[in-house]
Coordinates of N, CA and C in Angstrom, one line a residue:
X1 N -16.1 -25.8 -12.9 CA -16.8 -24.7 -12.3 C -16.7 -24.8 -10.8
X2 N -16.3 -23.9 -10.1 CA -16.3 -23.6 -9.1 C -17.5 -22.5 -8.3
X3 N -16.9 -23.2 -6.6 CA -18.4 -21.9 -6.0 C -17.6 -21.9 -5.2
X4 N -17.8 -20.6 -4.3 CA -17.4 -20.3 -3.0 C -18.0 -19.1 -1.8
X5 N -18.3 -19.5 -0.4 CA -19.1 -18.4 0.0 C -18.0 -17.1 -0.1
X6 N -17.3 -17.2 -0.4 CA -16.6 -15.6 -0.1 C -16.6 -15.0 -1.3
X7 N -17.1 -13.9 -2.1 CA -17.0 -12.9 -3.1 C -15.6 -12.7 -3.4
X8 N -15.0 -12.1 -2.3 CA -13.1 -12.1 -3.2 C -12.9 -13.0 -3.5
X9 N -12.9 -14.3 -3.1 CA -12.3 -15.8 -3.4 C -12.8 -15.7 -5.0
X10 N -13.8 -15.8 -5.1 CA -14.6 -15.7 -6.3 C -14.0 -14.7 -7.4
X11 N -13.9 -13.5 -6.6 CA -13.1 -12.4 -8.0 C -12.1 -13.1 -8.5
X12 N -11.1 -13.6 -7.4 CA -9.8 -14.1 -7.6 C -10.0 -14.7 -8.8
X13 N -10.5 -15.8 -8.5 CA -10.9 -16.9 -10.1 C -11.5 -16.5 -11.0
X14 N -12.0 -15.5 -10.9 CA -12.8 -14.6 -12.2 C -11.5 -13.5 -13.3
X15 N -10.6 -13.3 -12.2 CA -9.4 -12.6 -12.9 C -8.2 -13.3 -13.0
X16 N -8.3 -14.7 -12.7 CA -7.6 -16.0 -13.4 C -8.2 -16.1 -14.9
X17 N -9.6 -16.0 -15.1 CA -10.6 -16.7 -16.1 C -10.9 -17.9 -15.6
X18 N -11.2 -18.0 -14.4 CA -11.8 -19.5 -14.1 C -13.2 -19.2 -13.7
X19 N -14.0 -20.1 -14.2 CA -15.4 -19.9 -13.9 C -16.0 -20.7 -12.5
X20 N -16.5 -19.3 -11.8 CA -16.9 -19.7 -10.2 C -17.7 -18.6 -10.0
X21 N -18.8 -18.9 -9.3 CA -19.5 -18.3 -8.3 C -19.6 -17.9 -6.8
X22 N -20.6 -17.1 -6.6 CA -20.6 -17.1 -5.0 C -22.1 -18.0 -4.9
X23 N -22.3 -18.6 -3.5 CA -23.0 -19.6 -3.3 C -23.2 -20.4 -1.4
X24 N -23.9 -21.0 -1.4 CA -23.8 -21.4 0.0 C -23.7 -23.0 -0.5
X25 N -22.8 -23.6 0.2 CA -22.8 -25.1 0.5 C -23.8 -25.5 0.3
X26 N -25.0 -25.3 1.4 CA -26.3 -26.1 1.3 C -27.3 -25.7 0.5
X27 N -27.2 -24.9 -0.8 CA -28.1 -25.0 -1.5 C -27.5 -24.3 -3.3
X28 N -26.7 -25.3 -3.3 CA -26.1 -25.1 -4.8 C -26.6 -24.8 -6.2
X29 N -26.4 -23.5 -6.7 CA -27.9 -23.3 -7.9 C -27.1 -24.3 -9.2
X30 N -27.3 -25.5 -9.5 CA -26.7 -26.4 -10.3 C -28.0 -27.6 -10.5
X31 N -28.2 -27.9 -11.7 CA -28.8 -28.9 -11.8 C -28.8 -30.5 -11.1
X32 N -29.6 -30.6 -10.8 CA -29.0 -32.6 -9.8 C -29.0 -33.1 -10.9
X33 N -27.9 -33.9 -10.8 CA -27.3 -34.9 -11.7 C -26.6 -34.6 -12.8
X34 N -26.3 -33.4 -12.8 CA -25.1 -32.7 -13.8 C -23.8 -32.8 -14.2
X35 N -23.3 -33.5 -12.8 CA -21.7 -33.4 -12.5 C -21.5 -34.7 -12.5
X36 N -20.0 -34.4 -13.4 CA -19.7 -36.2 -13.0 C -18.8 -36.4 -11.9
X37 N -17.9 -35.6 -11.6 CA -17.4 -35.2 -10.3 C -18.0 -34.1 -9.7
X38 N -17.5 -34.3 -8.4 CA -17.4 -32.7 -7.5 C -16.3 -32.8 -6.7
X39 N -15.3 -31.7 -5.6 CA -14.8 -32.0 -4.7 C -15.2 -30.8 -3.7
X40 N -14.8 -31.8 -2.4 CA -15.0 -30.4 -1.5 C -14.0 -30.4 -0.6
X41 N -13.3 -29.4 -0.5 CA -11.9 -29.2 0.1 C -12.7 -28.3 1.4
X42 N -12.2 -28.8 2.6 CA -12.1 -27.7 4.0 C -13.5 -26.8 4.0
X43 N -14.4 -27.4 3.5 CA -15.9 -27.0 3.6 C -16.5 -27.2 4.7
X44 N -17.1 -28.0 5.0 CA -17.9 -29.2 5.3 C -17.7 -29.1 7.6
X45 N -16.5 -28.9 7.5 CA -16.1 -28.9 9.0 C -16.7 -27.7 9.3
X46 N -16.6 -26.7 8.4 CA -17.1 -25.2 9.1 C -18.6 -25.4 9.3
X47 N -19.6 -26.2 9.5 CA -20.9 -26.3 9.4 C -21.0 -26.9 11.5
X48 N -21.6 -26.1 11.8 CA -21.7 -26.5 13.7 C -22.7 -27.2 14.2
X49 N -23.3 -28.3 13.4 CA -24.2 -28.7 13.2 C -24.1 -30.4 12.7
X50 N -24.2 -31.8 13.3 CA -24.0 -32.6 12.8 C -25.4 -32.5 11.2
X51 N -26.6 -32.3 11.8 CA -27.8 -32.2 10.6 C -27.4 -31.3 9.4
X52 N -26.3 -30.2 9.4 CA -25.9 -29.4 8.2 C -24.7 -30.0 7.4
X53 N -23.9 -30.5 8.6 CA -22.8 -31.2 8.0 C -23.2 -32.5 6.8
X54 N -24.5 -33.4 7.5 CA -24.8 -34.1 7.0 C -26.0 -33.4 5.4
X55 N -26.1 -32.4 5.7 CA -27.1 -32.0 4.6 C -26.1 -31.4 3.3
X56 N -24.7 -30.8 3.7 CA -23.9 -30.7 2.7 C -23.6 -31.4 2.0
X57 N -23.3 -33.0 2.6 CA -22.9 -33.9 1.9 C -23.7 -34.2 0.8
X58 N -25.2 -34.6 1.5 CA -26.7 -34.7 0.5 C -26.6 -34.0 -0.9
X59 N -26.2 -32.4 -0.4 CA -26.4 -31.4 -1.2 C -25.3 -31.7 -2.5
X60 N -24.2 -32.1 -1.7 CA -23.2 -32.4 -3.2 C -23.3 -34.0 -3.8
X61 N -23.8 -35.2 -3.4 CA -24.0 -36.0 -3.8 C -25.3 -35.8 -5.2
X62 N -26.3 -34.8 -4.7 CA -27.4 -34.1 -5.6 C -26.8 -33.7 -6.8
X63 N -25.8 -33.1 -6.7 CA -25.0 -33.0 -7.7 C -24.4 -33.9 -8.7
X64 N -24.4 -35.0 -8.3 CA -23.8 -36.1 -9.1 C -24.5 -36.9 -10.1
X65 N -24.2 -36.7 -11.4 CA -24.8 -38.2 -11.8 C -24.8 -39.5 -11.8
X66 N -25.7 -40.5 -11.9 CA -25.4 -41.9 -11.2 C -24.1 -42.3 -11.5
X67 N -22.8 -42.6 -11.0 CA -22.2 -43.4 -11.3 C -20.4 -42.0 -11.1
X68 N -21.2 -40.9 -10.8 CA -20.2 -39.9 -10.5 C -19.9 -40.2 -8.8
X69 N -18.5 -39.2 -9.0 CA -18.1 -39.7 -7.7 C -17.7 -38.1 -7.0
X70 N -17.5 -38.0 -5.7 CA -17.1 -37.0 -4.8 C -15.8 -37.0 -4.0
X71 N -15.2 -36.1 -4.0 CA -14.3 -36.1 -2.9 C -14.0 -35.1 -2.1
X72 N -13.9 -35.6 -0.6 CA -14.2 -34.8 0.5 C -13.3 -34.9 1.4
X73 N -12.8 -33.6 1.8 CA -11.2 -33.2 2.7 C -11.9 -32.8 3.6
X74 N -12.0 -33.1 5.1 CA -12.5 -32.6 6.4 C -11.0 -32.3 7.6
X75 N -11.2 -31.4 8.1 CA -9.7 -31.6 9.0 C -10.0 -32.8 10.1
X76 N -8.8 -33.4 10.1 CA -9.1 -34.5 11.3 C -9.1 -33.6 12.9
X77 N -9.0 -34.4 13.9 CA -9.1 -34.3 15.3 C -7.8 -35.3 15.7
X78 N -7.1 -35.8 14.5 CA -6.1 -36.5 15.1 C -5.1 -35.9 14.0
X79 N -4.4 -35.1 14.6 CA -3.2 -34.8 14.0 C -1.8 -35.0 14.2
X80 N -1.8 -36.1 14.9 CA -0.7 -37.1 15.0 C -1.4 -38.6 15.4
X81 N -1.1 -39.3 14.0 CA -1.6 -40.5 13.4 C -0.5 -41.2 13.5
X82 N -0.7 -43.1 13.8 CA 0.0 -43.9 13.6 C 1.7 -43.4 14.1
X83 N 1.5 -42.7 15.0 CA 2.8 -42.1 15.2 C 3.5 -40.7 14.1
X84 N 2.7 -40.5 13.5 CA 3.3 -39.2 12.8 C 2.6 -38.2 12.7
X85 N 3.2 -36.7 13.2 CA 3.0 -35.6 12.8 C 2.2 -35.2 12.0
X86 N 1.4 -34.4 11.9 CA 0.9 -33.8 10.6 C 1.4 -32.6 10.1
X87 N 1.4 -32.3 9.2 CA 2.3 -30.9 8.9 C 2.2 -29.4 9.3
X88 N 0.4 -30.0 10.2 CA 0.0 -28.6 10.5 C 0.2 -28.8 12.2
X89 N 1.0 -29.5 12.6 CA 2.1 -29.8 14.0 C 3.1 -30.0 13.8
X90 N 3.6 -30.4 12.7 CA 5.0 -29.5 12.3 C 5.7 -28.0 11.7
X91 N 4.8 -27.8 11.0 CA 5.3 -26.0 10.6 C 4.2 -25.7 11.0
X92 N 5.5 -24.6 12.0 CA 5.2 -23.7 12.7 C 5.0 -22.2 11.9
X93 N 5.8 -21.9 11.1 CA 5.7 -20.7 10.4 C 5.8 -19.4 10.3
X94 N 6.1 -19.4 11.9 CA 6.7 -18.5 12.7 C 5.4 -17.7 13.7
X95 N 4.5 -18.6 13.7 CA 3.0 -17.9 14.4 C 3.3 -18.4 15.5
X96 N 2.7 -17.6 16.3 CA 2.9 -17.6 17.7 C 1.8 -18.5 18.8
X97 N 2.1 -19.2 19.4 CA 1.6 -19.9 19.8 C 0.8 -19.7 21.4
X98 N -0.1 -18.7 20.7 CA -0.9 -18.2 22.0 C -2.0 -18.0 21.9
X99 N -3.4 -18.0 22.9 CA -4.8 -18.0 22.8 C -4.6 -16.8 22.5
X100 N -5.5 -16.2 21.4 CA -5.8 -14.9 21.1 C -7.3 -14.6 21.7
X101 N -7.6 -13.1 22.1 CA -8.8 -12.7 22.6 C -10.0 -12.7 21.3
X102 N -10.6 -13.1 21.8 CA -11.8 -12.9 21.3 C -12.7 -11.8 21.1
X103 N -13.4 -11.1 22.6 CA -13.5 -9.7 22.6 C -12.7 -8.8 23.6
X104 N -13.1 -7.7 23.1 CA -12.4 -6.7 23.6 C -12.0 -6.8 25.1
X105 N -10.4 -6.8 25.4 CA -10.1 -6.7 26.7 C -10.5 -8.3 27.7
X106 N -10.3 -9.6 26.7 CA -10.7 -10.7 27.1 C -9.3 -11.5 27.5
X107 N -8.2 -10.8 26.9 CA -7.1 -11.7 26.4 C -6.3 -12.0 27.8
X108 N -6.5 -11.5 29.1 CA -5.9 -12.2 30.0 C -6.3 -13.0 31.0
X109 N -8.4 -13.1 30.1 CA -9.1 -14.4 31.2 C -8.6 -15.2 30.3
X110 N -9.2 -16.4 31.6 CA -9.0 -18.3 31.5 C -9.5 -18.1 30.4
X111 N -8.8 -19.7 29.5 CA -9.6 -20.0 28.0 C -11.1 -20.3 28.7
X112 N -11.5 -20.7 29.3 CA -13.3 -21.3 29.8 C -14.0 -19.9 29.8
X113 N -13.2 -18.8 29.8 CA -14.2 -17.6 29.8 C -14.5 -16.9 29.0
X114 N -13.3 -17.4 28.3 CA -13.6 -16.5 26.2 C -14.3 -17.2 25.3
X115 N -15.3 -16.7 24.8 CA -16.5 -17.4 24.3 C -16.8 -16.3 23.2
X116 N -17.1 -16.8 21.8 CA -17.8 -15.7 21.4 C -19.8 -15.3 21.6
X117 N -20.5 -14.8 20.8 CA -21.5 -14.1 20.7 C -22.3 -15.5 21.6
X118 N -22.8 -16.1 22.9 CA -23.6 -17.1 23.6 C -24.7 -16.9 22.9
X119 N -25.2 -16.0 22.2 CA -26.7 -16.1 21.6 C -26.7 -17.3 20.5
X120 N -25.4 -17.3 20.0 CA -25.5 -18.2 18.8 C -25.9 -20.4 19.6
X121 N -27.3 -20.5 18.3 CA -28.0 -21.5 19.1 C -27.0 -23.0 18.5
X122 N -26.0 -22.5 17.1 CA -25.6 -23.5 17.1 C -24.5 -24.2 17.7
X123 N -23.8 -23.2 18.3 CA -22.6 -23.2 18.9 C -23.4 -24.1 20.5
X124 N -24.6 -24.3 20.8 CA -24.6 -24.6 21.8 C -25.2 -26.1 21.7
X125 N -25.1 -26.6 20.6 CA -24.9 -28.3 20.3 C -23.9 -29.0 20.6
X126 N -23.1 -28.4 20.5 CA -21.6 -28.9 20.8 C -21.7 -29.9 21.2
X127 N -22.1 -29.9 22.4 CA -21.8 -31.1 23.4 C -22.4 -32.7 23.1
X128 N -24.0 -31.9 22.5 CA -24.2 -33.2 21.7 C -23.9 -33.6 20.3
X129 N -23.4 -32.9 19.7 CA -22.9 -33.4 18.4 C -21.3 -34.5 19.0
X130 N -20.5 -34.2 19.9 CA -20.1 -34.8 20.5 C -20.1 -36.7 20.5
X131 N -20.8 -36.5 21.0 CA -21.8 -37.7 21.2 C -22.1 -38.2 19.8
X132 N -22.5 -37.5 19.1 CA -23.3 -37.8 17.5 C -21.8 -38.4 16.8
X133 N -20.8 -38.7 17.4 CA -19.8 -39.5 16.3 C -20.0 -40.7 16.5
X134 N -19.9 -41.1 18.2 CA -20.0 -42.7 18.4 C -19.2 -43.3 18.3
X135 N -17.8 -42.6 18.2 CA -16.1 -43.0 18.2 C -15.6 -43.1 19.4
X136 N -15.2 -44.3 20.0 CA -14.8 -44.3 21.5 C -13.4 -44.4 21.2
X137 N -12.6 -43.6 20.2 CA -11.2 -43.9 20.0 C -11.3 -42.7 20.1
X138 N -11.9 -41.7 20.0 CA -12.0 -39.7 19.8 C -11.1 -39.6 21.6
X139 N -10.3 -38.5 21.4 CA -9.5 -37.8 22.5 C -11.1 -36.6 22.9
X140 N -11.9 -36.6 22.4 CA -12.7 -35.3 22.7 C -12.9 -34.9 23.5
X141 N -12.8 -34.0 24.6 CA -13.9 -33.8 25.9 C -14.8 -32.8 25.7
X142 N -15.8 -33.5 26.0 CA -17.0 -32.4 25.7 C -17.2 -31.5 26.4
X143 N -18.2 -30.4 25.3 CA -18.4 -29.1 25.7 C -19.6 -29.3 26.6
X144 N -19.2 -28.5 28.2 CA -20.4 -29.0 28.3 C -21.2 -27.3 28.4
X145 N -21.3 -26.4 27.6 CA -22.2 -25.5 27.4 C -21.9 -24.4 26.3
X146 N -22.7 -23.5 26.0 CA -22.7 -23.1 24.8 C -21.3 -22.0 24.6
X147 N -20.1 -22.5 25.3 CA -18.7 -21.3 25.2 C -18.1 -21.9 24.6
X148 N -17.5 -21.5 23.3 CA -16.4 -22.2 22.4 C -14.7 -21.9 22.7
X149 N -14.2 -23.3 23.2 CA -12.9 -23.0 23.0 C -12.1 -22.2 21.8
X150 N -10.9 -21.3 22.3 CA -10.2 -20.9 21.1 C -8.9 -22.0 21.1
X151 N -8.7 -22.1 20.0 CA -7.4 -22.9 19.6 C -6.1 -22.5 19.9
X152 N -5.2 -22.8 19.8 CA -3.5 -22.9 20.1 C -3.0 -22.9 18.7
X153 N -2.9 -22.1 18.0 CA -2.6 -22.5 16.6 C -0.7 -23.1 16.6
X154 N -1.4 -24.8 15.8 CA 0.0 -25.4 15.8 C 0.2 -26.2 16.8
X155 N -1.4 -26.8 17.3 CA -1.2 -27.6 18.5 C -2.5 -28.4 18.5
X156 N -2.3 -29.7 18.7 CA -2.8 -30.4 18.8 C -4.4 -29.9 19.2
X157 N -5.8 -31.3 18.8 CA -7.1 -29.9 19.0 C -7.6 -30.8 20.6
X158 N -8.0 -30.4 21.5 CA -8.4 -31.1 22.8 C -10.2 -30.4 22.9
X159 N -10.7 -30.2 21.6 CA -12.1 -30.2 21.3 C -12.6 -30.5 20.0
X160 N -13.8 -31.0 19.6 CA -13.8 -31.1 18.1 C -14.6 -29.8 18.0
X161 N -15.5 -28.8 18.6 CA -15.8 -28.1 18.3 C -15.3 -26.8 19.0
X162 N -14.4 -26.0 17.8 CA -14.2 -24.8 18.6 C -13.4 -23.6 17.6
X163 N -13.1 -22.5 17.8 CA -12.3 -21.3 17.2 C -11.1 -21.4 17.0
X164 N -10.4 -21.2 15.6 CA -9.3 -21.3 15.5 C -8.9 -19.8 14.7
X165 N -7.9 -19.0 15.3 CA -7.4 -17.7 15.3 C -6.6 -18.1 14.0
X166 N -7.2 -16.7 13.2 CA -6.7 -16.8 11.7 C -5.6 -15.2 12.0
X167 N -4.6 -15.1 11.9 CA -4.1 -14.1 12.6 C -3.6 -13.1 10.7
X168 N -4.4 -12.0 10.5 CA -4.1 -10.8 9.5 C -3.1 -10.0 9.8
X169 N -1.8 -10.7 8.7 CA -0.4 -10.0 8.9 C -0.5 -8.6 8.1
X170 N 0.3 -7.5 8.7 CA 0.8 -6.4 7.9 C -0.4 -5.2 7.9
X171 N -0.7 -4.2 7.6 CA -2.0 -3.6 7.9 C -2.3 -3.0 6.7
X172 N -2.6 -3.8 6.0 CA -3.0 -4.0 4.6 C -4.6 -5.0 4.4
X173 N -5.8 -4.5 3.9 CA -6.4 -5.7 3.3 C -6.3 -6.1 2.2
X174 N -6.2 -7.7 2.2 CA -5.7 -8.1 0.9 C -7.0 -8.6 0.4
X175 N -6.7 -9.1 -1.1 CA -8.0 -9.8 -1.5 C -8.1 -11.4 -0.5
X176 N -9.4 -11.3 -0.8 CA -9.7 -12.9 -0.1 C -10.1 -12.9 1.5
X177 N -10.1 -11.3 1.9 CA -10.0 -11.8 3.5 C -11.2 -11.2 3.9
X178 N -11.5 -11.6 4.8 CA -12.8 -11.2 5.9 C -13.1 -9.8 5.7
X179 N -14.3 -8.9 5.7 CA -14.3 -7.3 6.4 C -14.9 -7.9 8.0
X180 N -15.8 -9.1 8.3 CA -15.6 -8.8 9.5 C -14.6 -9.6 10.7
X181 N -13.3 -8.9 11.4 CA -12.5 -8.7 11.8 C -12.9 -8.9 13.3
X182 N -12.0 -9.1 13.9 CA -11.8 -8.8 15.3 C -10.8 -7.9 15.6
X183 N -11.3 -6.8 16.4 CA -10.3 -5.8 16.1 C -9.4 -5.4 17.8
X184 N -8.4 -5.1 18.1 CA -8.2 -5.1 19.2 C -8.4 -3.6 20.1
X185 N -8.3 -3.6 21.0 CA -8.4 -2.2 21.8 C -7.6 -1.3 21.1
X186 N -9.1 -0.1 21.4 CA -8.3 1.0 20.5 C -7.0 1.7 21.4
X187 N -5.9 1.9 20.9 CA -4.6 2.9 21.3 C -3.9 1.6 21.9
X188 N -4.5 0.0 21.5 CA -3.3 -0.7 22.2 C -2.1 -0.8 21.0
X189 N -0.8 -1.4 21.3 CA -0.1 -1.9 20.6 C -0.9 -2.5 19.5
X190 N -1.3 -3.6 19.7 CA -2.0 -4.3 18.6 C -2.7 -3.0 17.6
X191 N -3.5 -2.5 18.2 CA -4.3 -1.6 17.4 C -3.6 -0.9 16.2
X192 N -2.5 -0.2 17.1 CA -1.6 0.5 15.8 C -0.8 -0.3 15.2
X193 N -0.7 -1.5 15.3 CA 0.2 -2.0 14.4 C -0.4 -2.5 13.3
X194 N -2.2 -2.3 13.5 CA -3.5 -3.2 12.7 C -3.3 -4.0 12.5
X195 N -3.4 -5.3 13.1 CA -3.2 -7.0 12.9 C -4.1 -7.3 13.8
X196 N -5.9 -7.2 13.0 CA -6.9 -8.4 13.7 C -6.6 -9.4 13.6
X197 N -7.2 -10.1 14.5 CA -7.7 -11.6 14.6 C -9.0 -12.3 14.2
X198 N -8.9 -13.1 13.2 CA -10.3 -13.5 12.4 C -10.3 -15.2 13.5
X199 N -11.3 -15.2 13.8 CA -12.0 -16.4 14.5 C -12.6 -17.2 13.7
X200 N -12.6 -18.5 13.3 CA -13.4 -19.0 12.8 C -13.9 -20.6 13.0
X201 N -15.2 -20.8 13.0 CA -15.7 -22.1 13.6 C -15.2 -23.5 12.8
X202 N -14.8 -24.3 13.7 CA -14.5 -25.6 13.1 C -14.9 -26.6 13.5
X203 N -15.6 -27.3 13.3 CA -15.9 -29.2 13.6 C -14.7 -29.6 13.3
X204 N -14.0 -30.4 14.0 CA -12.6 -31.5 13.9 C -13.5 -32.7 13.8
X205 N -13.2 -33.4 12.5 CA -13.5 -34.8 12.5 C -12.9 -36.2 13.3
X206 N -13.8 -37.0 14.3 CA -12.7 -37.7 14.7 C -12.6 -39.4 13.7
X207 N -12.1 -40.1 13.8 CA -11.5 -41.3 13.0 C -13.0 -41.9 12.4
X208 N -13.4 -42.3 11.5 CA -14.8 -42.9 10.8 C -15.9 -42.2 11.1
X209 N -16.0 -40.5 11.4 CA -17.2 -39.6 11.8 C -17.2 -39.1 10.0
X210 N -16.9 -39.2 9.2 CA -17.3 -38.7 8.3 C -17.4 -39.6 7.2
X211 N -17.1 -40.9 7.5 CA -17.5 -42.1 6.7 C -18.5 -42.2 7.1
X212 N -18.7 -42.5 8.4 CA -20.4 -42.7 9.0 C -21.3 -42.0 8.4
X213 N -21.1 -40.8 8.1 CA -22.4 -39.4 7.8 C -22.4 -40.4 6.1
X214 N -21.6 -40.4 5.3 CA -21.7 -40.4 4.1 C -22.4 -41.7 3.9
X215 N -22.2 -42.6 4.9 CA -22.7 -44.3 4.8 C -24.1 -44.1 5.1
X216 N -24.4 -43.2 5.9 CA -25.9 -42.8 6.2 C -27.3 -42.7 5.1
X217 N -26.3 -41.8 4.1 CA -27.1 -41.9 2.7 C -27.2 -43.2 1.5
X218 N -29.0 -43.4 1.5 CA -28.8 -44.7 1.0 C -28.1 -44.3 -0.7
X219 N -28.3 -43.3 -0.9 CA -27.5 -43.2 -3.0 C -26.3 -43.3 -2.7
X220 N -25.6 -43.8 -1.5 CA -24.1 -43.4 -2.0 C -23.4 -44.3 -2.0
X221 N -22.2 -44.9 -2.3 CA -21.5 -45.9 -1.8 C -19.6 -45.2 -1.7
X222 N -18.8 -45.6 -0.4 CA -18.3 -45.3 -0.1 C -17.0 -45.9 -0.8
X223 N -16.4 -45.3 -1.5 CA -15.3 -46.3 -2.2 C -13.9 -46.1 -1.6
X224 N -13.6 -45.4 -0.9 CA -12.6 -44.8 -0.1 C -12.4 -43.6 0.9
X225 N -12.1 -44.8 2.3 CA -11.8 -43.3 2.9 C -10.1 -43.8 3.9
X226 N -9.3 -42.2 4.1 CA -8.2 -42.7 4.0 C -8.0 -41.3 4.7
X227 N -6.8 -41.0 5.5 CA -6.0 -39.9 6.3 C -5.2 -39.5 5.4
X228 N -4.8 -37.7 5.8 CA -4.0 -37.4 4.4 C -3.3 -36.0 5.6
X229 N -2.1 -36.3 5.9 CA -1.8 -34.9 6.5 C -2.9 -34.2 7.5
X230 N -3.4 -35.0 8.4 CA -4.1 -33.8 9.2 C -5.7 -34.1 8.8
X231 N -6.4 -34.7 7.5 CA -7.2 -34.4 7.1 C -8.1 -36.0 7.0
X232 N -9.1 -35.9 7.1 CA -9.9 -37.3 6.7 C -10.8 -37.2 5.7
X233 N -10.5 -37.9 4.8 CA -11.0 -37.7 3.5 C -12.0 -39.3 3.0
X234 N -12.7 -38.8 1.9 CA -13.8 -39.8 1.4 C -13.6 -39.3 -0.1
X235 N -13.8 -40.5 -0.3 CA -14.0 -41.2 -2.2 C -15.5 -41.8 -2.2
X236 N -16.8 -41.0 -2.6 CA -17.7 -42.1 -2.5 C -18.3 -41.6 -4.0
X237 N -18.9 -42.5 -4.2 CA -20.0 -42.7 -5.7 C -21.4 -42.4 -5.5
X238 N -22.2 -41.9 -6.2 CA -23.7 -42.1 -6.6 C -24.1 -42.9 -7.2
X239 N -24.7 -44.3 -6.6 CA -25.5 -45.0 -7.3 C -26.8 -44.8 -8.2

């Protein structure tokens, strides 16, 4: 059984015949202690919040019955490990390697000026969730206020919290993707060629920030945690 917050994702597996829902991370309509597994793939980072991050985990361990186990894929913050690449600093893919704008007519300020919506209160933890890993091996420099970097897609990350440009090829919507878009000026190039730019928030985990959260909870025990391409992952159990 599957869940996911996006409704197309969901059709998708519905016209596979795979059984999934729509649903939110933190509050899964599933009985506690049902599952003898769960996994959570590239979830968990989208949460801007160490307290949500940590309440996802809660939320899927709730899920388990004693002696079930979880697995959890977070993107790292170190994408070149022990001396190796990760694949998402190696293919390129042919995307272009440039800050994309955020809002309208933004794309030729400094990255320190392109920020999305400043009202949003969680975007403005940043700087302390920063702090909330307690990793003095982290490259991070903190945010020090509520403007989110955008990313370099295909380059190394020099924040753990910040926007990464999902760039919509062809001017087509397909299933699976966003309706809300970033759209560029109207009668620019971009405009008529239709290829928004989807922004989306990411927590980068840096090296034992996501063993820590899970070691936090006393039901759980951690039976593995281990680097995988880009990603920091956990193996833990419900006692």
């Amino acid at each position: 059984v599957g869940c996911d917050r996006s409704k197309n994702l969901v059709d998708i597996c519905g016209e596979k015949n795979f059984q999934a829902f729509i649903c939110d991370a933190l509050s899964v309509p599933i009985r506690s202690g049902s599952c003898d597994a769960c996994i959570s793939i590239a979830v968990i980072h989208h949460f801007s919040t160490a307290e949500r991050r940590l309440a996802t985990i809660r939320e899927l361990v709730r899920l388990l019955r004693p002696g079930g186990t979880a697995l959890i894929y977070v993107w790292a913050m170190e994408q070149e490990y022990k001396n190796q690449k990760s694949k998402y600093l190696k293919e390129k893919n042919g995307i272009k390697d440039t800050v994309e704008e955020i809002n309208t007519g933004m794309a030729q300020r400094p990255l320190s000026d392109q920020m999305p919506d400043s009202s949003s209160q969680d975007s403005a933890c940043s700087d302390r969730l920063l702090h909330d890993s307690k990793d003095e091996g982290c490259d991070a420099k903190p945010v020090t206020d509520s403007r989110l970097p955008v990313h370099t897609n295909r380059t190394s990350f020099h924040s753990q919290d910040l926007l990464v440009p999902w760039h919509l090829k062809g001017g087509t919507k397909k299933k699976g993707e966003s309706v809300d878009t970033v759209l560029f000026p109207a009668g620019s190039k971009e405009s008529q060629e239709l290829r928004p730019v989807f922004h989306r928030y990411y927590h980068v985990f840096c090296e034992g920030e996501l063993e820590a959260a899970c070691r936090s909870l006393d039901c759980v025990k951690v039976q593995k945690s281990y680097y995988d391409q880009g990603n920091w992952c956990v193996v833990l159990e419900k006692l």
